[in-house]
mmCIF file of C-alpha atoms in Angstrom:
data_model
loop_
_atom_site.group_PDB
_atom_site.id
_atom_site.type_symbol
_atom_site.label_atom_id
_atom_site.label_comp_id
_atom_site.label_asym_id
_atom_site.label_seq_id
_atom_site.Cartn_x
_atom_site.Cartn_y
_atom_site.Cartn_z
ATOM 1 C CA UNK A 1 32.143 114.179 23.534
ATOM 2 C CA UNK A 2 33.460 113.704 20.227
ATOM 3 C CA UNK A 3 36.255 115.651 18.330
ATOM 4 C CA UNK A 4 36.281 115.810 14.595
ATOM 5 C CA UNK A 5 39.025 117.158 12.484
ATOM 6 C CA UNK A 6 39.047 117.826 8.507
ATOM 7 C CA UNK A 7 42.507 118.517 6.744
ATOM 8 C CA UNK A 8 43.785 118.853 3.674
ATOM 9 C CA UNK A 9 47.383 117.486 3.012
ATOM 10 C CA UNK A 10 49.685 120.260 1.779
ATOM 11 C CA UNK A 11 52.496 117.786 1.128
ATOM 12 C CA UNK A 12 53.108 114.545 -0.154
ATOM 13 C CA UNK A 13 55.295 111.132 0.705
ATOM 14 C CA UNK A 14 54.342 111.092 4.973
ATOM 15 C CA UNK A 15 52.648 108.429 6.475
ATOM 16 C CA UNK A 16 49.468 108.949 7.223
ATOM 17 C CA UNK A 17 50.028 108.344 11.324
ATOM 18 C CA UNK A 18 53.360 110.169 10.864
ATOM 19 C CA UNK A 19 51.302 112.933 8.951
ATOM 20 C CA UNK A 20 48.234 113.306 11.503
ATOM 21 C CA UNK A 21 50.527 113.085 14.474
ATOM 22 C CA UNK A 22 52.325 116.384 12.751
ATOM 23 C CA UNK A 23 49.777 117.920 12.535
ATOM 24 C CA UNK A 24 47.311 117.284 15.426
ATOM 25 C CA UNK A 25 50.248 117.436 18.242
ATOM 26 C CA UNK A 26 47.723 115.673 20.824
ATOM 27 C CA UNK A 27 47.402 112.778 20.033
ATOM 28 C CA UNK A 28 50.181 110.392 19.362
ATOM 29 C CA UNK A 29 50.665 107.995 16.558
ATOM 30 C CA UNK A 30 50.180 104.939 18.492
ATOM 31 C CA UNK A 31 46.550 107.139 19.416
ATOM 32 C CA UNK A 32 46.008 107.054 15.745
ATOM 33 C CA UNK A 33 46.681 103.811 14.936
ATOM 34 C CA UNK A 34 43.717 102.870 17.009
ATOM 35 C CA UNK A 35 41.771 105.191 15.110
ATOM 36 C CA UNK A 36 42.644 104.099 11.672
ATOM 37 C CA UNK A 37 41.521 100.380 12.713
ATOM 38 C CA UNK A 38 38.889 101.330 14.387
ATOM 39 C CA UNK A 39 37.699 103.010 11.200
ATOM 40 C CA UNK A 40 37.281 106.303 12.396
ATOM 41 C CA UNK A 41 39.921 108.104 9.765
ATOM 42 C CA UNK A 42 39.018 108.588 6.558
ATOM 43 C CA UNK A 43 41.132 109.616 3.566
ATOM 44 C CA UNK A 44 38.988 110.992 0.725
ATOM 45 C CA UNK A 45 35.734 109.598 2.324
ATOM 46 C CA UNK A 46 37.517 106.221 2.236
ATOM 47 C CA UNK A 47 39.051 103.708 5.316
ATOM 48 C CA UNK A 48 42.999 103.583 5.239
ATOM 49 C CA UNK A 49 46.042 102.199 7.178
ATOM 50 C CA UNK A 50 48.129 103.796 8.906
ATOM 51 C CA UNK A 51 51.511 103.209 6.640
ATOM 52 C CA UNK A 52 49.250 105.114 3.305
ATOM 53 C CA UNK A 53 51.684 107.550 1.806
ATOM 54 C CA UNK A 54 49.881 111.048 1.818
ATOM 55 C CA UNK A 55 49.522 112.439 -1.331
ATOM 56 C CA UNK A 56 48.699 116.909 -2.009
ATOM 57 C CA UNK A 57 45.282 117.256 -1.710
ATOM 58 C CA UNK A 58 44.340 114.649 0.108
ATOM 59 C CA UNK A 59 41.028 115.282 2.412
ATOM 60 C CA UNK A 60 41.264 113.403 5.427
ATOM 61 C CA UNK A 61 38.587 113.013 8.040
ATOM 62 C CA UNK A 62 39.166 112.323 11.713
ATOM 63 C CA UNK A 63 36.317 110.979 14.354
ATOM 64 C CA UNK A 64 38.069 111.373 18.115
ATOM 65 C CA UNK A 65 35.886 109.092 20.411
ATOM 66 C CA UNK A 66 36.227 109.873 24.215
ATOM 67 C CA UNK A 67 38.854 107.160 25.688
ATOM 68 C CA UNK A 68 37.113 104.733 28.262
ATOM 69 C CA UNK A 69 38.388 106.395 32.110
ATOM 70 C CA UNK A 70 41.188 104.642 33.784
ATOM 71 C CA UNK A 71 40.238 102.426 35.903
ATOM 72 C CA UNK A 72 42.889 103.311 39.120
ATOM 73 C CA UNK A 73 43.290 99.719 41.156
ATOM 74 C CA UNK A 74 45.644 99.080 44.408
ATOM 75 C CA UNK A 75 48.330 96.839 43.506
ATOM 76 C CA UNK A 76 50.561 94.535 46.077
ATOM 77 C CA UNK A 77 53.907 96.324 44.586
ATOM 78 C CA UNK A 78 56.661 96.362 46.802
ATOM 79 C CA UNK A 79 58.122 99.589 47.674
ATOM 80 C CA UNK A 80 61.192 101.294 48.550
ATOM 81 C CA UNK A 81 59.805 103.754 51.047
ATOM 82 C CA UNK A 82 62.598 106.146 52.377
ATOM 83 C CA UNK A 83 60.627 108.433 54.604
ATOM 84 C CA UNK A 84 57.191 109.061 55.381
ATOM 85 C CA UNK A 85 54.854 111.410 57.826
ATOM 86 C CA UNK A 86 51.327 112.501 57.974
ATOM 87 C CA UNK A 87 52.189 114.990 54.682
ATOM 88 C CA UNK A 88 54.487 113.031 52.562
ATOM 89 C CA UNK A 89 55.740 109.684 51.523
ATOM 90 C CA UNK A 90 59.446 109.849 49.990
ATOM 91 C CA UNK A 91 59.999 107.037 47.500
ATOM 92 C CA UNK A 92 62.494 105.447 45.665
ATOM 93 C CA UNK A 93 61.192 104.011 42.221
ATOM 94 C CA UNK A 94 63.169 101.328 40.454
ATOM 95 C CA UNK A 95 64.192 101.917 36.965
ATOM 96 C CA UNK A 96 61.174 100.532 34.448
ATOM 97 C CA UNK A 97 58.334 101.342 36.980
ATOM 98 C CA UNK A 98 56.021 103.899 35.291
ATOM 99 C CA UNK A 99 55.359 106.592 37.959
ATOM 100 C CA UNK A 100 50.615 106.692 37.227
ATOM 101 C CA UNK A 101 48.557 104.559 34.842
ATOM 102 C CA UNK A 102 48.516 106.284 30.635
ATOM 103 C CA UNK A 103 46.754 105.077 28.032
ATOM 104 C CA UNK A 104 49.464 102.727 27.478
ATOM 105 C CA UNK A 105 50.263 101.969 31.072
ATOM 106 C CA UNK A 106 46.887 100.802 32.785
ATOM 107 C CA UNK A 107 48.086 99.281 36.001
ATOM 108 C CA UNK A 108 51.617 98.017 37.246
ATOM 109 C CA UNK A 109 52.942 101.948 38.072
ATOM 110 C CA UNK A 110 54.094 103.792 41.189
ATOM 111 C CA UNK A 111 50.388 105.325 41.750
ATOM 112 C CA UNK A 112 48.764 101.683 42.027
ATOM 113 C CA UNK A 113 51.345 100.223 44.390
ATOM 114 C CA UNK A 114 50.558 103.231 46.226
ATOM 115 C CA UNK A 115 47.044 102.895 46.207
ATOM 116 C CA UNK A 116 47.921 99.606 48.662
ATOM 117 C CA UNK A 117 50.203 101.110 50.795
ATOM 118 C CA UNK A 118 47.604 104.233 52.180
ATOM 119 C CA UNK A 119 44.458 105.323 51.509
ATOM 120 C CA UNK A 120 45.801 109.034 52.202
ATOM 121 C CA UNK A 121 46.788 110.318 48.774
ATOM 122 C CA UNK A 122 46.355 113.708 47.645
ATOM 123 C CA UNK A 123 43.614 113.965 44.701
ATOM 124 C CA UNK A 124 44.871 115.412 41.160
ATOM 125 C CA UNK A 125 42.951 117.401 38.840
ATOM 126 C CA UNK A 126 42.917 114.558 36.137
ATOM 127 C CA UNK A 127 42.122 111.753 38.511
ATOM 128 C CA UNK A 128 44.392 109.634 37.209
ATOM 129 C CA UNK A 129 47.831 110.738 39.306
ATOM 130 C CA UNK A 130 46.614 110.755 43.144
ATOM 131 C CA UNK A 131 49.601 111.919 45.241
ATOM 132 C CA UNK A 132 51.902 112.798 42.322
ATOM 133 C CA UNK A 133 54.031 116.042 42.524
ATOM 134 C CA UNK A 134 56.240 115.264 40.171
ATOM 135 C CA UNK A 135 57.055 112.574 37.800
ATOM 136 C CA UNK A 136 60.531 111.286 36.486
ATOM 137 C CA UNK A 137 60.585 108.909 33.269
ATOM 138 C CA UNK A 138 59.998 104.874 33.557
ATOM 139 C CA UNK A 139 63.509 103.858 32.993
ATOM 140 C CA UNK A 140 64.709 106.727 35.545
ATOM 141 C CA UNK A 141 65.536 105.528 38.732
ATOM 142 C CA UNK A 142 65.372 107.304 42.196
ATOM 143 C CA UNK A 143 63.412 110.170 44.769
ATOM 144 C CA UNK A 144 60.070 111.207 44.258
ATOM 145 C CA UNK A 145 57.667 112.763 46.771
ATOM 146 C CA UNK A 146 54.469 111.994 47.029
ATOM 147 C CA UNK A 147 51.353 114.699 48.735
ATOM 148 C CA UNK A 148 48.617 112.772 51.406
ATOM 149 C CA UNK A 149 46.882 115.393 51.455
ATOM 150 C CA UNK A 150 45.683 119.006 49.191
ATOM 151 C CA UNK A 151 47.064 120.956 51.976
ATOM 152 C CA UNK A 152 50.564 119.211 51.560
ATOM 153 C CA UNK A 153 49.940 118.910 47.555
ATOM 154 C CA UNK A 154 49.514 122.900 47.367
ATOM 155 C CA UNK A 155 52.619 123.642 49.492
ATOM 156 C CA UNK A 156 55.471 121.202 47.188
ATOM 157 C CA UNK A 157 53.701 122.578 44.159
ATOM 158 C CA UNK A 158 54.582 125.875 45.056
ATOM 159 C CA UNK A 159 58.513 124.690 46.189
ATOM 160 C CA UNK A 160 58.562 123.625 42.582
ATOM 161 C CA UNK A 161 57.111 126.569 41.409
ATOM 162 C CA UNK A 162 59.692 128.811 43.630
ATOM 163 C CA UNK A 163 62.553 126.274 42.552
ATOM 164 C CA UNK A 164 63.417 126.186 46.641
ATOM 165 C CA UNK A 165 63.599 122.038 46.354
ATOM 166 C CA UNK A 166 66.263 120.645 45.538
ATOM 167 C CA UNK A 167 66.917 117.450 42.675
ATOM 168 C CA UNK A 168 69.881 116.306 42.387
ATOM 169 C CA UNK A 169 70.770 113.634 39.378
ATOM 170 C CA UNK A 170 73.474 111.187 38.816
ATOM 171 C CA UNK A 171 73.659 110.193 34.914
ATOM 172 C CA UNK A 172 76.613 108.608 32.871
ATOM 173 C CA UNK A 173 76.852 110.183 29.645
ATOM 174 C CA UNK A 174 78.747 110.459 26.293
ATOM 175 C CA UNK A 175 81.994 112.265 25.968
ATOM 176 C CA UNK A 176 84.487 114.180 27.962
ATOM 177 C CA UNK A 177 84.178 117.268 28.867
ATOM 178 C CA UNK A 178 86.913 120.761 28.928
ATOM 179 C CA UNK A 179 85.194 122.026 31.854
ATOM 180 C CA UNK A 180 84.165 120.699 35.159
ATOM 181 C CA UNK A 181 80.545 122.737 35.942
ATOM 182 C CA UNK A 182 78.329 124.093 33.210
ATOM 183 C CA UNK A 183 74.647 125.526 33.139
ATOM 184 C CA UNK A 184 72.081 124.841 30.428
ATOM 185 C CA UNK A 185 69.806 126.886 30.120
ATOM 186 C CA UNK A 186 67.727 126.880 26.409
ATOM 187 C CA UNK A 187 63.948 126.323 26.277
ATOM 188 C CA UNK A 188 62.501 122.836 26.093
ATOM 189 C CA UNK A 189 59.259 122.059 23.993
ATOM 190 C CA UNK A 190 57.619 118.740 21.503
ATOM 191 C CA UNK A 191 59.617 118.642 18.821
ATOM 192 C CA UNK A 192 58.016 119.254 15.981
ATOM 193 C CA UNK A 193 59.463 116.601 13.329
ATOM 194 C CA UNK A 194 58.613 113.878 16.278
ATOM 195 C CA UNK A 195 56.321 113.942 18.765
ATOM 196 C CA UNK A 196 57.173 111.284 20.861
ATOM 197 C CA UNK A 197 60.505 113.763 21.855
ATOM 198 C CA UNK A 198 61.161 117.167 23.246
ATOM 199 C CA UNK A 199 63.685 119.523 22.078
ATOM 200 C CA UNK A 200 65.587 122.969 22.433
ATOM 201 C CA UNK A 201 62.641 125.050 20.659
ATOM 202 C CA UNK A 202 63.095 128.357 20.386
ATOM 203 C CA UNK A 203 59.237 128.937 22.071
ATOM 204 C CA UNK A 204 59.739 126.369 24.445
ATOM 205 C CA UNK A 205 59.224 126.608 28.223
ATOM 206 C CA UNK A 206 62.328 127.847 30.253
ATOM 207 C CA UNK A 207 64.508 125.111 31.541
ATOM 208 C CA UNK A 208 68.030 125.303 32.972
ATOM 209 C CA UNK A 209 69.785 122.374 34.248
ATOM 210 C CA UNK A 210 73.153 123.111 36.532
ATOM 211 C CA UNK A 211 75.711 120.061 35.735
ATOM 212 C CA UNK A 212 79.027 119.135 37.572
ATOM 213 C CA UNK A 213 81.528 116.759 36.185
ATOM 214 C CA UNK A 214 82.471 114.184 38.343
ATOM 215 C CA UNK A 215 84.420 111.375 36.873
ATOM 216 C CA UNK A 216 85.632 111.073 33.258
ATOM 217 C CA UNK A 217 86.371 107.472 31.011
ATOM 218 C CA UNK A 218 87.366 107.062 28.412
ATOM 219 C CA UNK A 219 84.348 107.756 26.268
ATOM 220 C CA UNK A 220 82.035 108.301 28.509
ATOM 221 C CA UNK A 221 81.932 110.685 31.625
ATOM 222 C CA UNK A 222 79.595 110.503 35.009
ATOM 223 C CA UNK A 223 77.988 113.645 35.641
ATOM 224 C CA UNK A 224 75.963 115.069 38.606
ATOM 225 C CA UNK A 225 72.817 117.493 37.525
ATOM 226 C CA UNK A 226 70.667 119.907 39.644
ATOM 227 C CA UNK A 227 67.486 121.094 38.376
ATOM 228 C CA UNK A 228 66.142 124.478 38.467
ATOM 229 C CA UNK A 229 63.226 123.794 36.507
ATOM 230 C CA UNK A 230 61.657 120.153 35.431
ATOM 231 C CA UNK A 231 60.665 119.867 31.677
ATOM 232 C CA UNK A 232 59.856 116.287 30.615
ATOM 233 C CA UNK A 233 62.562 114.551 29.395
ATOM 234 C CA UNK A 234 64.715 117.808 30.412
ATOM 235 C CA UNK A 235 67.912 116.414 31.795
ATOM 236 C CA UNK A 236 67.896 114.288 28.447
ATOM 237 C CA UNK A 237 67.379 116.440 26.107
ATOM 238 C CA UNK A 238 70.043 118.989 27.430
ATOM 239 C CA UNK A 239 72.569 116.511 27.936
ATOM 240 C CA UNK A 240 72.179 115.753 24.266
ATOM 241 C CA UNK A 241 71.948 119.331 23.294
ATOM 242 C CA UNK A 242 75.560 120.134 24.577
ATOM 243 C CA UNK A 243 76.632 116.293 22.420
ATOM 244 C CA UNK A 244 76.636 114.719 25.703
ATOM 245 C CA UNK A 245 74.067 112.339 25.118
ATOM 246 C CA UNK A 246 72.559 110.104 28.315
ATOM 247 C CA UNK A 247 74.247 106.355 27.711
ATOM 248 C CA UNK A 248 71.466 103.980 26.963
ATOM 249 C CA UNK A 249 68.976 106.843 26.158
ATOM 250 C CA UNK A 250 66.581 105.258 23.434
ATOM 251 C CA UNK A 251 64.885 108.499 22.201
ATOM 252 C CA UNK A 252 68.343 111.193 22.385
ATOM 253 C CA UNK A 253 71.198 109.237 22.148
ATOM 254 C CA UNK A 254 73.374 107.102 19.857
ATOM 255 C CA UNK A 255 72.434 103.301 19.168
ATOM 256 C CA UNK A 256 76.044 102.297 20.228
ATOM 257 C CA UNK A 257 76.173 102.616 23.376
ATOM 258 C CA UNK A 258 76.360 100.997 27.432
ATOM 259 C CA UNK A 259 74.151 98.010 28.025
ATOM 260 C CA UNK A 260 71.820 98.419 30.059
ATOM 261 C CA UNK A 261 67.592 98.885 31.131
ATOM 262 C CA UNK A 262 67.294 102.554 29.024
ATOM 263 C CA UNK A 263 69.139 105.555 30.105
ATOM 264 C CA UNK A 264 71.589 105.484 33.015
ATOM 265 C CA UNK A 265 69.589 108.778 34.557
ATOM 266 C CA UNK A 266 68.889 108.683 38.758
ATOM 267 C CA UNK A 267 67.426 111.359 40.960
ATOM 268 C CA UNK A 268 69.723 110.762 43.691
ATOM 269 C CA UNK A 269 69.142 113.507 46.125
ATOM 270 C CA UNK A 270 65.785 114.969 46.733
ATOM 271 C CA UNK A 271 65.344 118.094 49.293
ATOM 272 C CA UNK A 272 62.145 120.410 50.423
ATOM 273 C CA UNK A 273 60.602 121.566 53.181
ATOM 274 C CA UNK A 274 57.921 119.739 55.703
ATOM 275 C CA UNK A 275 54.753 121.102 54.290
ATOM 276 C CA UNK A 276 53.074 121.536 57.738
ATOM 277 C CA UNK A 277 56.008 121.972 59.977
ATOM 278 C CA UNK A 278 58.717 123.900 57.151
ATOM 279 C CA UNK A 279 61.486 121.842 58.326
ATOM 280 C CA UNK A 280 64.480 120.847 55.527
ATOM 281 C CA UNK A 281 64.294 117.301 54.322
ATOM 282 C CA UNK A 282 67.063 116.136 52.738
ATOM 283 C CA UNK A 283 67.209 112.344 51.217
ATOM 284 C CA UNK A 284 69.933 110.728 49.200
ATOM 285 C CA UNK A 285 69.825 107.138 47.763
ATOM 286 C CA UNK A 286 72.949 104.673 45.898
ATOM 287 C CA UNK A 287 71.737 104.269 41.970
ATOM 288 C CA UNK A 288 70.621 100.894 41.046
ATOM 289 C CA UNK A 289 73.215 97.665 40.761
ATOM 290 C CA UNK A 290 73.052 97.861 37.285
ATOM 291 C CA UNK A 291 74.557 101.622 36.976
ATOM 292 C CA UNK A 292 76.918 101.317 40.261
ATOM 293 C CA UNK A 293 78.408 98.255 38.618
ATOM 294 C CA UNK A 294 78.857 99.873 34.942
ATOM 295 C CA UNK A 295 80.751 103.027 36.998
ATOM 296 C CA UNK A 296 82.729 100.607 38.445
ATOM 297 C CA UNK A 297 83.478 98.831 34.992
ATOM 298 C CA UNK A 298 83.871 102.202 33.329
ATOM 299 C CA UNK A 299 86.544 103.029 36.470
ATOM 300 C CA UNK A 300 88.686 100.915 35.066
ATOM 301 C CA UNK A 301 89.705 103.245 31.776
ATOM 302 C CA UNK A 302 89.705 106.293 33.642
ATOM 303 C CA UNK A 303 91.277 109.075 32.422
ATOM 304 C CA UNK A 304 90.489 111.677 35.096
#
């Protein structure tokens, strides 16, 4: 089924992806560059590109056509499979593996190496995200679990719900801090002058992230986080809202910063109960090479 919009441009200067991406907050711009070549976006019953300056007044004339489904294929991807039962697998996914196939992502993520592994994944509502629970960003490292089964699916939805798991997150960030422990808590939603981020909104969803100082640099300081709720992009964005930016965080923090593979961000400790038996499972996993070895350069100018 198709989706048409009509607008009229109440402002002038925007590009026309930035523009439509404003104002139609789903669908990205990369979503509307196909639609502009394609054809399908008209400005004043005319064809344009995507980097046309909007001018007052402007009508503009969007055709949505349904994307083709994702095709979900088992992959031979190894994986780092910490524990697994009838109910559950626990996994530990490598920084730069996207956790199920987007629009933009097709094949290569977490879901289709764990298509190969078992045929016993739970089913999601959009089809696209069998077994997923919960997601954590491409270029975060570390736990996820992963439901076999609806029965299994149903019971760590509601842990989440209840906020009786427990994620735990290692990240390096900018700054020192005065105090040792802190708690965030400010509402999280798309931020409305870019899309592609999220940000403190004053009608966002509730999020509150619990953080604990660990180790402080000079310039830079390795926190531990526990969430009580999981936004997208959460830890991120409240780091950066307390000017504690993630190092290496493309979308929230500074350009100079640590080299590295994206934001130095792992969910180190993951906790919840058996979903058929309601025992406590408890894992904990070492951050990749790449972070333990800037900690251990960063060790070297420590000032606490």
């Amino acid at each position: 089924m198709n989706r048409e919009y009509e607008l009229t441009a109440e402002e002038s200067g925007q590009r026309l992806d930035k523009y439509l991406a404003g104002e139609m907050t789903n669908l990205s711009r990369s979503r509307i560059k196909e639609l502009v070549q394609a054809g399908e976006v008209l400005v004043n019953g005319k064809k344009s590109k995507v980097s046309y300056k909007v001018q007052k007044g402007d009508l503009i004339q969007v055709t949505v056509l349904p994307l083709e489904p994702l095709k979900l294929e088992a992959e031979n991807i190894p994986l780092d499979i910490v524990y697994e039962d009838e109910d559950v697998i626990v996994v530990n996914k490598p920084q730069g593996m996207v956790v199920h196939p987007a629009a933009g992502h097709p094949s290569h993520t977490l879901v289709n190496a764990l298509l190969y592994h078992t045929r016993d994944l739970a089913d999601s509502p959009e089809g696209f995200r069998p077994g997923i629970v919960h997601r954590i960003d491409k270029d975060t490292s570390g736990l996820l679990m992963v439901a076999k089964n609806a029965a299994a699916r149903e019971s760590l939805e509601k842990q989440l719900a209840a906020k009786s798991n427990k994620r735990q997150y290692l990240a390096i960030v900018h700054g020192n801090f005065a105090e040792e422990e802190g708690t965030i808590d400010a509402p999280i939603g798309r931020n409305p002058k870019d899309r592609k981020q999220m940000a403190v909104v004053e009608k966002g969803k509730s999020a509150v992230t619990h953080f604990k100082v660990l180790e402080q640099y000079q310039g830079y300081s390795l926190v531990e986080c526990q969430l009580e709720t999981g936004r997208t992009h959460q830890i991120r964005v409240h780091m950066a809202y307390i000017v504690h930016p993630l190092a290496g965080d493309p979308l929230y923090g500074p350009r100079k910063t640590l080299p590295g593979h994206g934001q130095f961000l792992h969910a180190k400790t993951l906790g919840f109960e058996q979903p058929s038996t309601g025992e406590w499972l408890e894992f904990s996993v070492q951050p990749p090479e790449i972070f333990q070895q800037t900690v251990a350069d960063l060790r070297k100018k420590r000032v606490k």
